[in-house]
Coordinates of C-alpha atoms in Angstrom, one line a residue:
Chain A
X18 CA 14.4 6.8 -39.0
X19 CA 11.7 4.6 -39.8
X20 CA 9.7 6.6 -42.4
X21 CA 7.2 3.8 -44.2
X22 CA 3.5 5.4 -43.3
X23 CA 2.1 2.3 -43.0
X24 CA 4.6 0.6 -40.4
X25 CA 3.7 4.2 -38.2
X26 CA 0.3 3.3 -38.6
X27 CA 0.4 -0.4 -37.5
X28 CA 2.7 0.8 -34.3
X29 CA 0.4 3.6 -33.6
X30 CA -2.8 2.6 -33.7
X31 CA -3.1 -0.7 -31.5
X32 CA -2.6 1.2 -29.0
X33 CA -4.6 4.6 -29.8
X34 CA -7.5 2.6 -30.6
X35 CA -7.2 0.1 -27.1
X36 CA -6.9 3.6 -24.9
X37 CA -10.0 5.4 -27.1
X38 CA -12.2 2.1 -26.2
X39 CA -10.3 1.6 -22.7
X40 CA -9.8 5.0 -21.6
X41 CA -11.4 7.9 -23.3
X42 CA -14.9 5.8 -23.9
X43 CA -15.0 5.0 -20.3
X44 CA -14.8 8.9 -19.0
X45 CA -17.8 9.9 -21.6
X46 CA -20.1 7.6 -19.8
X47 CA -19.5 8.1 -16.7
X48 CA -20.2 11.8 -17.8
X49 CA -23.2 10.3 -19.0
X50 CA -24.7 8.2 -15.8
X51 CA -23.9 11.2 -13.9
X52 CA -26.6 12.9 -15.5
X53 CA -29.2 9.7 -15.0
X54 CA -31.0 8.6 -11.7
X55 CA -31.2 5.9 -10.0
X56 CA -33.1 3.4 -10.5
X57 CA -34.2 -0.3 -9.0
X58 CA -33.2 -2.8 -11.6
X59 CA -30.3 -3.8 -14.1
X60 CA -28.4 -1.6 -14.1
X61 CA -29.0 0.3 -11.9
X62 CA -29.5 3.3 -13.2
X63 CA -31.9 5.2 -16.1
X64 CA -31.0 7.7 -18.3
X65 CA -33.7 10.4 -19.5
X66 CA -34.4 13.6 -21.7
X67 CA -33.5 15.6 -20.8
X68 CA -30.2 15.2 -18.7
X69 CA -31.8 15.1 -14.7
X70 CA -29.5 17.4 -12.6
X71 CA -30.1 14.9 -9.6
X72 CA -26.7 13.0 -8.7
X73 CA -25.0 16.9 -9.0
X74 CA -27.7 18.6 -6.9
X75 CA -27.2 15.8 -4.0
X76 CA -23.8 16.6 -4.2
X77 CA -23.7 20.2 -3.8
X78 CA -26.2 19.8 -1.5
X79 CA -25.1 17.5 1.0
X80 CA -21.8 18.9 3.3
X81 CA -20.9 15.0 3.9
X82 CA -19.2 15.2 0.2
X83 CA -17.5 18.9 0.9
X84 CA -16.3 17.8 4.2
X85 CA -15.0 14.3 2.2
X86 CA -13.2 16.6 -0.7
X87 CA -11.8 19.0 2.4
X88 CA -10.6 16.7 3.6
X89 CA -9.1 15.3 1.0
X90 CA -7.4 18.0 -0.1
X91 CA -6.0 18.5 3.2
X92 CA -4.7 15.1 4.1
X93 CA -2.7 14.9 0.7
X94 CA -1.4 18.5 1.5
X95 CA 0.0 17.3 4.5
X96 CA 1.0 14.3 3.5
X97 CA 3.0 15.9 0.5
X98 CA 4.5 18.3 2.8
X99 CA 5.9 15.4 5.1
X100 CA 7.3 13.5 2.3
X101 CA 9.3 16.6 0.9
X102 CA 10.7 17.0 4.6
X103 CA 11.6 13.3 5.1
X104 CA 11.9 12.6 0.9
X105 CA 14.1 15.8 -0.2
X106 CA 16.9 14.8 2.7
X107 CA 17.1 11.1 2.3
X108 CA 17.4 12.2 -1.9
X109 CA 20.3 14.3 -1.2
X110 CA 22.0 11.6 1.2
X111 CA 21.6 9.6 -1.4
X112 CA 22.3 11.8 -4.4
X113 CA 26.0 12.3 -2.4
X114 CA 26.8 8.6 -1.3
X115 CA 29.6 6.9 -3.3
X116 CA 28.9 5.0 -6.6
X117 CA 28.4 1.5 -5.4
X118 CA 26.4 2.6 -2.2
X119 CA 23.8 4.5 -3.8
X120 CA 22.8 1.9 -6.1
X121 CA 21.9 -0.1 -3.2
X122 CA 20.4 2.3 -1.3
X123 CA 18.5 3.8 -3.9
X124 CA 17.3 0.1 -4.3
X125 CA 16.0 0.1 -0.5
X126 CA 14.2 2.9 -1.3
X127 CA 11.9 1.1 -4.6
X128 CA 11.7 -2.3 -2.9
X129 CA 8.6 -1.4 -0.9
X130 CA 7.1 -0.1 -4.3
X131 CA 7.6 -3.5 -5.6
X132 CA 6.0 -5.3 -2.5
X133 CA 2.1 -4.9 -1.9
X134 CA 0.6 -1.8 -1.5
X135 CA -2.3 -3.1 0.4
X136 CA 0.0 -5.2 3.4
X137 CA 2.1 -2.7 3.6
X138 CA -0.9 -0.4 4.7
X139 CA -2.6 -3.1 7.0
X140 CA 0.9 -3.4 8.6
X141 CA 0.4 -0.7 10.2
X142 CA -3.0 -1.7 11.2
X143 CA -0.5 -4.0 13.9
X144 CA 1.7 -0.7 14.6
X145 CA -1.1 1.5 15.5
X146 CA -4.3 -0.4 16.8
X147 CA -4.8 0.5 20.6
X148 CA -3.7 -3.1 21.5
X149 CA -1.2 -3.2 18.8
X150 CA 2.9 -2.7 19.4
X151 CA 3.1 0.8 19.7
X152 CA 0.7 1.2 21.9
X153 CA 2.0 -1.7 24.2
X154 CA 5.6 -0.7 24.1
X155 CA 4.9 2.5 25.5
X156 CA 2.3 1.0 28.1
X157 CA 5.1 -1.5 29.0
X158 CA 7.8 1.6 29.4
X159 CA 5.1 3.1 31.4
X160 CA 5.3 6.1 29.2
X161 CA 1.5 6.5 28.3
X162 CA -0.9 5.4 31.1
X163 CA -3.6 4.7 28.1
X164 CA -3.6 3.5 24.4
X165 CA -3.1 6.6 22.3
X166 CA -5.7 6.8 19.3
X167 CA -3.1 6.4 16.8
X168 CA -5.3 4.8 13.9
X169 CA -8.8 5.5 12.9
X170 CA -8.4 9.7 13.0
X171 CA -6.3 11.7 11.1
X172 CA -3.3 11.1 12.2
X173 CA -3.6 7.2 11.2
X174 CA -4.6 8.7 7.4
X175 CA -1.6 11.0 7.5
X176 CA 0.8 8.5 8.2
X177 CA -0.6 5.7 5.7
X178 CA 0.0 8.7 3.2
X179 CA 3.4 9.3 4.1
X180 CA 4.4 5.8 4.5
X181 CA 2.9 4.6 1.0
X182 CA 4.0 7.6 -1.2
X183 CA 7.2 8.4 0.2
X184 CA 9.1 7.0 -2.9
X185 CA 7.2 9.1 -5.2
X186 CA 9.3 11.9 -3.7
X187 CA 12.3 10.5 -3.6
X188 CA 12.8 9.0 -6.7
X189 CA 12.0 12.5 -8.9
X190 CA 13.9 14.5 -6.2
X191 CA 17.0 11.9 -6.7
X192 CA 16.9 12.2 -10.5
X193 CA 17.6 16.2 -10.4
X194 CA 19.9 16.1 -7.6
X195 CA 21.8 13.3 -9.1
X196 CA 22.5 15.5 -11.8
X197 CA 23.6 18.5 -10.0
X198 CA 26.9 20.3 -11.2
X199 CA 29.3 19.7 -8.1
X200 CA 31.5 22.3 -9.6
X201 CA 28.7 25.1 -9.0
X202 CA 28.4 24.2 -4.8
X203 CA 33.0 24.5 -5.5
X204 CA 32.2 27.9 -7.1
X205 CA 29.8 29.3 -4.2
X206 CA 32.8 27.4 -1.8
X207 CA 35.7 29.2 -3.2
X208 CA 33.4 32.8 -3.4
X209 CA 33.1 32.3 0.3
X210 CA 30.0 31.0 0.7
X211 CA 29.1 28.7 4.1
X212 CA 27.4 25.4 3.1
X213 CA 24.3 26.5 4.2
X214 CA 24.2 29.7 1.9
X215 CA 24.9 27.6 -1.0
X216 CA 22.0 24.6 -0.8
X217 CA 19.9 27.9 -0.4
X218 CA 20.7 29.7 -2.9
X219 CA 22.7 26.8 -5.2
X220 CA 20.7 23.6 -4.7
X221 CA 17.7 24.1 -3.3
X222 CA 16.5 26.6 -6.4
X223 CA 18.1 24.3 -9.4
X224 CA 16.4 20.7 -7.6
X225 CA 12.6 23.2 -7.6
X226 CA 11.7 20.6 -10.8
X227 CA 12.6 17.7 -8.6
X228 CA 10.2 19.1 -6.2
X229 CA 6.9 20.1 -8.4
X230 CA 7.4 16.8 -10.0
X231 CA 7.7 14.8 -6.4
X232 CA 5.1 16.9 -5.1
X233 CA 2.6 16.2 -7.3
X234 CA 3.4 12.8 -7.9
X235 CA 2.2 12.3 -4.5
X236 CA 0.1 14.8 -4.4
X237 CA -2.8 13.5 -7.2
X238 CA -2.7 9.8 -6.4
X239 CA -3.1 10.6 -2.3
X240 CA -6.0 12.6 -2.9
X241 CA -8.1 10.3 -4.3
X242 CA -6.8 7.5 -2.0
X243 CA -9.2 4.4 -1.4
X244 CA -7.2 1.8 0.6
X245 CA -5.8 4.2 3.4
X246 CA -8.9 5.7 4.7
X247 CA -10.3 2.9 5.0
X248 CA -8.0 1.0 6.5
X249 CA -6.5 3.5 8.7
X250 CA -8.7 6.7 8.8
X251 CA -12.8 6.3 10.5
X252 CA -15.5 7.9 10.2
X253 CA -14.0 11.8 10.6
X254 CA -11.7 11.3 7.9
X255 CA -13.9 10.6 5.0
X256 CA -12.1 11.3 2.1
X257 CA -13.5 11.4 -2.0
X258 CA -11.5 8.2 -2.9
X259 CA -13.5 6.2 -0.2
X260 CA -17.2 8.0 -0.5
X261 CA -16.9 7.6 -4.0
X262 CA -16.4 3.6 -3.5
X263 CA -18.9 3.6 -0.6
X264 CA -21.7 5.4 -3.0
X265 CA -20.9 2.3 -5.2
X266 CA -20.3 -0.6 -3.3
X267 CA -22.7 0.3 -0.1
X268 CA -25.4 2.7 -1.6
X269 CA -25.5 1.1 -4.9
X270 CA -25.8 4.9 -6.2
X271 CA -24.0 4.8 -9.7
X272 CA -25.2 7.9 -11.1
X273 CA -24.0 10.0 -8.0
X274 CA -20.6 7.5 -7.7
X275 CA -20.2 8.8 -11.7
X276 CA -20.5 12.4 -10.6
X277 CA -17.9 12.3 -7.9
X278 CA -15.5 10.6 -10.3
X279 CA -16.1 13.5 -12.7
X280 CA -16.1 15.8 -9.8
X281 CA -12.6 14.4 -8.9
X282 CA -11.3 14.3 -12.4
X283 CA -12.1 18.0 -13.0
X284 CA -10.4 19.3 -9.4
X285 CA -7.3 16.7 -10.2
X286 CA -7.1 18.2 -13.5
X287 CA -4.7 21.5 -12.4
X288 CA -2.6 19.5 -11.0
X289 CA -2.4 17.1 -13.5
X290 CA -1.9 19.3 -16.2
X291 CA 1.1 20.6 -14.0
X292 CA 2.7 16.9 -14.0
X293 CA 2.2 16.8 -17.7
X294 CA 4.5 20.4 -18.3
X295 CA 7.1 18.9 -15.0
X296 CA 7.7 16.0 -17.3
X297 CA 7.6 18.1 -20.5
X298 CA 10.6 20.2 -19.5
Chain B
X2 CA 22.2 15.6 9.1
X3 CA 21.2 14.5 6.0
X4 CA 22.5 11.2 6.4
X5 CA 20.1 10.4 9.9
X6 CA 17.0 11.7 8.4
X7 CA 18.0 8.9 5.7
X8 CA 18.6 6.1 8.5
X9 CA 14.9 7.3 9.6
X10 CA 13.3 6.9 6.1
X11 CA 14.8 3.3 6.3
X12 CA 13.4 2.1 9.5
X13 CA 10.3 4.0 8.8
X14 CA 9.6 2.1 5.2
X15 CA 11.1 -1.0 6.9
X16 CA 9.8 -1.5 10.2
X17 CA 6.4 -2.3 9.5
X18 CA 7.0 -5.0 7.0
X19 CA 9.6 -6.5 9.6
X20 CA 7.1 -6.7 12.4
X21 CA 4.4 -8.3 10.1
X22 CA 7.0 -10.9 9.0
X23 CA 7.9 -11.7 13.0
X24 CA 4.3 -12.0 14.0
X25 CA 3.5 -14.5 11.3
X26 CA 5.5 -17.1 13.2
X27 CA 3.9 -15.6 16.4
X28 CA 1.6 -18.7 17.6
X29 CA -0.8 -16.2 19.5
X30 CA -3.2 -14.4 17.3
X31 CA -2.7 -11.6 19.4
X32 CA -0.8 -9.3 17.5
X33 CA 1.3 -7.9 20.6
X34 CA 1.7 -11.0 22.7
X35 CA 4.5 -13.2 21.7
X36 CA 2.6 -16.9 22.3
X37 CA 6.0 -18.5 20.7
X38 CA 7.6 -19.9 17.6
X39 CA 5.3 -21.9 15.2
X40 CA 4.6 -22.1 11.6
X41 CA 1.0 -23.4 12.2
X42 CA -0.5 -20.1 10.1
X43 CA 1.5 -21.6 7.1
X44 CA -0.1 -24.7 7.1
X45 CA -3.6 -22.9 7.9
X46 CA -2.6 -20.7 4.7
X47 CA -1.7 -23.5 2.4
X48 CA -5.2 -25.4 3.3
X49 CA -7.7 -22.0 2.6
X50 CA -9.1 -22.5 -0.7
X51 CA -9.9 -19.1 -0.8
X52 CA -7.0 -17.8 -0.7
X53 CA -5.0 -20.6 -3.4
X54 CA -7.9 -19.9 -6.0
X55 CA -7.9 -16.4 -5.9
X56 CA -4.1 -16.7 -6.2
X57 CA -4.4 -18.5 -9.3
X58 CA -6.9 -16.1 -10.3
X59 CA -4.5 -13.3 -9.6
X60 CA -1.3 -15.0 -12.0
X61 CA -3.2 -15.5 -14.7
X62 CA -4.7 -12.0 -15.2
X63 CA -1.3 -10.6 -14.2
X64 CA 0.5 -13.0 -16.9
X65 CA -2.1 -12.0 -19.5
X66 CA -2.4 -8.2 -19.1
X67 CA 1.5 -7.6 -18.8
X68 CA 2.1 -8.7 -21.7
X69 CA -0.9 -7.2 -23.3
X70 CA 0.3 -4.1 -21.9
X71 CA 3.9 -4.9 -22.8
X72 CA 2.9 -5.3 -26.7
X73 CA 0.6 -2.2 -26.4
X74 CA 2.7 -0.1 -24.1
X75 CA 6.2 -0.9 -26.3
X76 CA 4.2 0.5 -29.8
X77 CA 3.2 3.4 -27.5
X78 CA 6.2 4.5 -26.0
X79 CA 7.8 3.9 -29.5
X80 CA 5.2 6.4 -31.3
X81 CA 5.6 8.9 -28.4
X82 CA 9.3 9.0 -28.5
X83 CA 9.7 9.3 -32.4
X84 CA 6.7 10.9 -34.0
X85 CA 4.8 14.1 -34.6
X86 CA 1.3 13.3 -35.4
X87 CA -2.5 14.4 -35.5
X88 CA -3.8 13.8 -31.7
X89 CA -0.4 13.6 -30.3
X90 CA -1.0 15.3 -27.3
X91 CA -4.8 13.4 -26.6
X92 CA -2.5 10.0 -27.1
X93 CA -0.1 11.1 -24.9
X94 CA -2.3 12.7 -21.8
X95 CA -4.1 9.1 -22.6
X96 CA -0.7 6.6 -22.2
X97 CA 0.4 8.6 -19.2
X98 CA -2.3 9.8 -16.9
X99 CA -3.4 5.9 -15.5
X100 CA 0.0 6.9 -14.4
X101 CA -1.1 9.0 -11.7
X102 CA -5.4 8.8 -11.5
X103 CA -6.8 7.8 -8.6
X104 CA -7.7 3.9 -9.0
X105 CA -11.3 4.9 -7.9
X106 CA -11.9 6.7 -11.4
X107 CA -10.7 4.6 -13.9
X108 CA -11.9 1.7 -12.0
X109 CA -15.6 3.1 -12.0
X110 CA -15.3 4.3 -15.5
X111 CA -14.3 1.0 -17.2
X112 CA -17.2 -0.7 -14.9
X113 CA -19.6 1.7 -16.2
X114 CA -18.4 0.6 -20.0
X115 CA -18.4 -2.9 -19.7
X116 CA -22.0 -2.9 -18.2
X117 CA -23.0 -0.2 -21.0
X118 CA -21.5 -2.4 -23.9
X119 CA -23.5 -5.5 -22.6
X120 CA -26.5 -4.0 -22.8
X121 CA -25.9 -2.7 -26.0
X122 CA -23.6 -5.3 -27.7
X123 CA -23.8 -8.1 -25.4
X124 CA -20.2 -7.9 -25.0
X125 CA -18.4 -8.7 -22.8
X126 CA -21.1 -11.2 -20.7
X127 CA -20.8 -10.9 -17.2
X128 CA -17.6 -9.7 -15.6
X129 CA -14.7 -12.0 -14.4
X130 CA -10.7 -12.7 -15.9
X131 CA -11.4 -10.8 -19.1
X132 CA -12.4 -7.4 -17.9
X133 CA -9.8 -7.5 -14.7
X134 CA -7.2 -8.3 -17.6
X135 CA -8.3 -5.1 -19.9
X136 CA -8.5 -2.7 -16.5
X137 CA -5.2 -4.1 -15.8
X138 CA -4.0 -4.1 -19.3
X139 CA -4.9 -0.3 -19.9
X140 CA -2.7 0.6 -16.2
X141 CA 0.3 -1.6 -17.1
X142 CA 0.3 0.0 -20.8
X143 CA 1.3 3.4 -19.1
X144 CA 3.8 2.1 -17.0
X145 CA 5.4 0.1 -20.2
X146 CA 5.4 3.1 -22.5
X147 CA 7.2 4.9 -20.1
X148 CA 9.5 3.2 -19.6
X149 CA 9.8 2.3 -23.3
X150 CA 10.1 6.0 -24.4
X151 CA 13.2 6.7 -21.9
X152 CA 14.6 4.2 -23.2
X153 CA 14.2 5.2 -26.8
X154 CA 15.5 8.7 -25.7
X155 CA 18.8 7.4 -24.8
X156 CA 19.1 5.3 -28.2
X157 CA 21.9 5.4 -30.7
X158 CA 19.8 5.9 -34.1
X159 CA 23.1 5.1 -36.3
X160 CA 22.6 1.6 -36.0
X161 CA 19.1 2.0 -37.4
X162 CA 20.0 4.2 -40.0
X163 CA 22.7 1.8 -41.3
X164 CA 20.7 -0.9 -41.7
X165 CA 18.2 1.3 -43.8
X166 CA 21.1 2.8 -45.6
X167 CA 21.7 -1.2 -46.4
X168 CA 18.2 -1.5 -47.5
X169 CA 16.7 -3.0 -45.0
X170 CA 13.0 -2.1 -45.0
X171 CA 11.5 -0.4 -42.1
X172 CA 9.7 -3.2 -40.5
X173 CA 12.5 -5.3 -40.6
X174 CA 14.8 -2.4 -38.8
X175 CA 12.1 -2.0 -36.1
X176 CA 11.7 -5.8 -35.5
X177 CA 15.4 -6.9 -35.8
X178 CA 17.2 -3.6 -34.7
X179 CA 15.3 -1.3 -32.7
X180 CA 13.3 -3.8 -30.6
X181 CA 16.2 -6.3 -29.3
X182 CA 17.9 -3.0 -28.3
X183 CA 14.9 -1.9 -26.4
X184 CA 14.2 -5.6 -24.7
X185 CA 15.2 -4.6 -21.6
X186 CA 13.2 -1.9 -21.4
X187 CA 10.2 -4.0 -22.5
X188 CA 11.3 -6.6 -19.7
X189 CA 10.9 -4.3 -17.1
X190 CA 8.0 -2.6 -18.1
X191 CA 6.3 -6.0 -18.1
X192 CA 7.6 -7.1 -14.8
X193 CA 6.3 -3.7 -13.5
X194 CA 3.2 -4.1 -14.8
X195 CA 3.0 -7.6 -13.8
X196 CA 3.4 -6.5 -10.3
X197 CA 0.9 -3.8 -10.4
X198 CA -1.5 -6.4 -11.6
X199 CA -0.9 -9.0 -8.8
X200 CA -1.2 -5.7 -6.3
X201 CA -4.3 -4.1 -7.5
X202 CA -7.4 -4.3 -5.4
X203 CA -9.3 -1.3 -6.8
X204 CA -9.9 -1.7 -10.5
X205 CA -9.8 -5.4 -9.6
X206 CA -13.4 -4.9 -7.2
X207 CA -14.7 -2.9 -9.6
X208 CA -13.9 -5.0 -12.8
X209 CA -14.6 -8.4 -11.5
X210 CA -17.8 -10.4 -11.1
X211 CA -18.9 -13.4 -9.1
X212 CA -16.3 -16.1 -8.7
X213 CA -13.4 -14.0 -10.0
X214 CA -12.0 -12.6 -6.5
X215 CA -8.6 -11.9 -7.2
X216 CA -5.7 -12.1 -4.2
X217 CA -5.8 -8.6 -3.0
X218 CA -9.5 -8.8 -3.0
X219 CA -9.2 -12.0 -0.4
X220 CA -7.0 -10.2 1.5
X221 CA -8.6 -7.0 1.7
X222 CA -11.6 -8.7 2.9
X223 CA -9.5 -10.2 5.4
X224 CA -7.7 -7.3 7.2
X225 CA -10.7 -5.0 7.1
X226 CA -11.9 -7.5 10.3
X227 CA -8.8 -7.1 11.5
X228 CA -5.3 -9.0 12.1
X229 CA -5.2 -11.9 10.3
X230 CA -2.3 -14.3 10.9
X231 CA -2.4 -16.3 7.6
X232 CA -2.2 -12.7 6.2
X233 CA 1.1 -12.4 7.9
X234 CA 2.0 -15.2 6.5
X235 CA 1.0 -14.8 2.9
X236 CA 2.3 -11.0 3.2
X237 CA 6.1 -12.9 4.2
X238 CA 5.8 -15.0 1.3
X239 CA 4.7 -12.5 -0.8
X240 CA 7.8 -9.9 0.5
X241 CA 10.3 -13.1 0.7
X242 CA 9.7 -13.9 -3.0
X243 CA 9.6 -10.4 -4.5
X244 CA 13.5 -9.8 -2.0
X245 CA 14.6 -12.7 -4.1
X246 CA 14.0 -11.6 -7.4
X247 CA 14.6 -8.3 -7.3
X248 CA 17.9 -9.2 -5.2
X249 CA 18.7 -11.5 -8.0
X250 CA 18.0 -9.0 -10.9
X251 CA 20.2 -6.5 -9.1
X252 CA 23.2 -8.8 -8.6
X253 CA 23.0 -10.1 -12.1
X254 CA 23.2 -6.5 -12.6
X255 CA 26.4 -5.5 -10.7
X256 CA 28.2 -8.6 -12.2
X257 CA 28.1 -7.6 -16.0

């Protein structure tokens, strides 16, 4: 045990004090320009006494932000859901494939995680654009007599969800099943359980940590996606990730930008908290 | 059952990146008409300018905030897997929830910091390499610690405690025993968060000033018009060189 009190300090405070400056500091001003007004100049942005409800009264005011958090909410529900369906069986395919094997296919599964994020989004761009090859494959088959909207609605958003998250799920759902007692499935075998009776009542209940944890892994970053809706989604599938960069980039409105991204940190905060006490345990 | 719904995950992840790599040697720039073998988007992707400066942008902010993050981020995960201590649990949520935060928050958030610390301090002036490298920095730090602290979880402590028995002073355990064991924990965390780095487009945008476009942001700028062949291209590069190393690392791997 390393015990000296000043060799702790030196190894715990670099970094305390870079995430205080870096992290924490950053979250109290935004708190702070949420609470200014806009203004024309540099920055852009003035803040009075006292605090001017503005930015928070445009935002409760205004259904284009509700619809954008409904949204929101909704798309990463979905998505979630679709990556447990897909995620949990290819985890337990993999959880049960012999020693050499999984390695490599648990490999095939984190490779895309290691390639960009952002072209393996606008590959799908190519997929799904009504000229693109899905489209012309089944226009060739003679299958669809018209290009199906495929990107640019909700299904596109969906999909980019899915398809970017999808190893979130698998990985955490992997780790629990991995570790599964296989004499437990022998015992519910040899007490004359069918298979089916014991993944419901053996494995599906003792891999439930694998699931919160893969859930909401995928869950929290999807909501607050940026690149997917823009990319993939149009204008009926606003979500809070991509207003909040609009109000920034395109509206040049900082103090109401700040109080979506408080907005968002507060409603992300459940679930986040829930991650933290997944890990914990 | 189980084992077709995997075959479907594969081809879903896989397919998309497998078309893009076809249709950069597609010489129509239509994406779904096959105009014939050619490499001419290569040549049109080694000549953009655009593109080769922002890559050079893009290594040298991913060189310098992995390791800043893998110096921080070892320290970290070493403090969170061994001490109790005042402000544990604010350190902790800190180290480990750029985990998870949407991009869009603590991109906006570090913005808003750097333009109130110029006007206060005058520091830093203007935005460009050295705020991408601390947004970056303070992303890769959580992925580092991490992966630090797992690795400290499965440690064997005897060897530390016999060198201490021995009288070797604490420092001198930590730098000569307890770090070399760790190292390849550290080397992966810094490869991770050297990735992450060269992948990040928001907390790049929002971080980086005039003449400091980083890759992603050249690309992104791209492919929101559209296809872009020499994004094909770059995106076969890219996926060819990132099959080779981690191909490499996981051979090396299987032979020891």
């Amino acid at each position: 045990m390393i015990e000296s009190k000043r060799l702790r300090a030196g190894i715990l405070l670099p970094p305390y004090l870079w995430l205080l400056l870096f992290f924490l500091a950053p979250f109290l001003i935004v708190l702070a320009i949420s609470f200014g007004e806009t203004a024309i100049g540099v920055p852009p942005f003035t803040l009075g006494w006292p605090p001017s409800l503005f930015s928070w009264e445009i935002l409760a005011g205004d259904s284009l932000y509700l619809r954008a958090w409904g949204n929101s909410l909704l798309f990463a529900t979905i998505a979630t859901l679709c990556c447990l369906l897909l995620g949990y069986p290819m985890a337990y395919a993999i959880a049960r494939a012999p020693g050499r094997r999984r390695d490599l296919l648990l490999l095939f599964v984190i490779l895309p995680f290691w390639t960009s994020f952002l072209i393996r989004v606008y590959a799908w761009t190519g997929l799904l654009r009504p000229n693109g090859t899905i489209n012309e494959a089944l226009l060739w088959l003679g299958l669809i007599e018209a290009p199906l909207p495929l990107m640019n609605n909700a299904f596109g958003v969906v999909l980019g969800l899915v398809y970017s998250y999808l190893p979130f799920m698998v990985l955490p759902l992997y780790a629990t099943l991995e570790k599964l007692d296989a004499t437990l499935l022998e015992a519910a075998a040899d007490l004359g359980a069918t298979p089916r009776r014991a993944f419901l009542s053996v494995t599906l209940p003792l891999s439930l940590p694998g699931i919160l944890a893969g859930s909401l892994l995928v869950f929290i970053p999807a909501a607050g996606e940026f690149v997917v809706p823009d990319l993939l989604g149009g204008p009926d599938t606003l979500m809070i990730g991509k207003v909040l960069w609009d109000e920034f980039f395109t509206n040049r409105d900082w103090p109401v930008a700040s109080a979506l991204a408080v907005s968002m940190l507060v409603l992300l905060g459940v679930p986040l908290a829930l991650l933290r006490r997944a890990f914990a345990s | 059952m189980s084992r077709v719904l995997l075959g479907i995950g594969y081809v879903f992840l896989y397919a998309p990146i497998a078309l893009l790599v076809l249709y950069s040697f597609n010489a129509s720039r239509l994406v779904a008409v096959w105009g014939g073998f050619s490499t001419k988007w290569y040549g049109e992707l080694l000549r953009n300018e655009a593109i080769l400066g922002a890559t050079l942008v893009s290594l040298e902010v991913a060189a310098l905030a992995a390791t800043i993050a893998a110096v921080l981020g070892t320290l970290a995960g070493t403090a969170l897997a061994r001490w109790r201590f005042p402000g544990r649990t604010v350190f902790s949520v800190m180290a480990t929830a750029p985990l998870v935060l949407p991009e869009v928050i603590t991109g906006l958030s570090l913005l808003l910091l750097f333009v109130s610390t110029e006007q206060w301090l005058g520091w830093p002036q203007g935005r460009g390499v050295l705020t991408i490298t601390i947004a970056h920095a303070t992303l890769g730090l959580a992925f580092v610690a991490v992966v630090v602290q797992a690795r400290l979880a499965a440690f064997d402590r005897s060897l530390e405690e016999a060198a201490l028995d021995l009288g070797a002073p604490p420092w001198k355990v930590y730098a000569t025993i307890t770090l070399p064991l760790i190292a390849p924990g550290i080397a992966t965390g810094w490869l991770l968060a050297f990735t992450l780095s060269l992948d990040d487009l928001v907390l790049a945008s929002f971080t980086s000033g005039p003449g400091s476009s980083t890759l992603p942001m050249v690309i992104f700028s791209a492919v929101r018009l559209g296809v872009s062949p020499q994004i094909n291209a770059l995106a076969t590069i890219l996926i060819g060189l990132v099959a080779l190393v981690v191909g490499l690392a996981f051979w090396l791997g299987r032979r020891r």
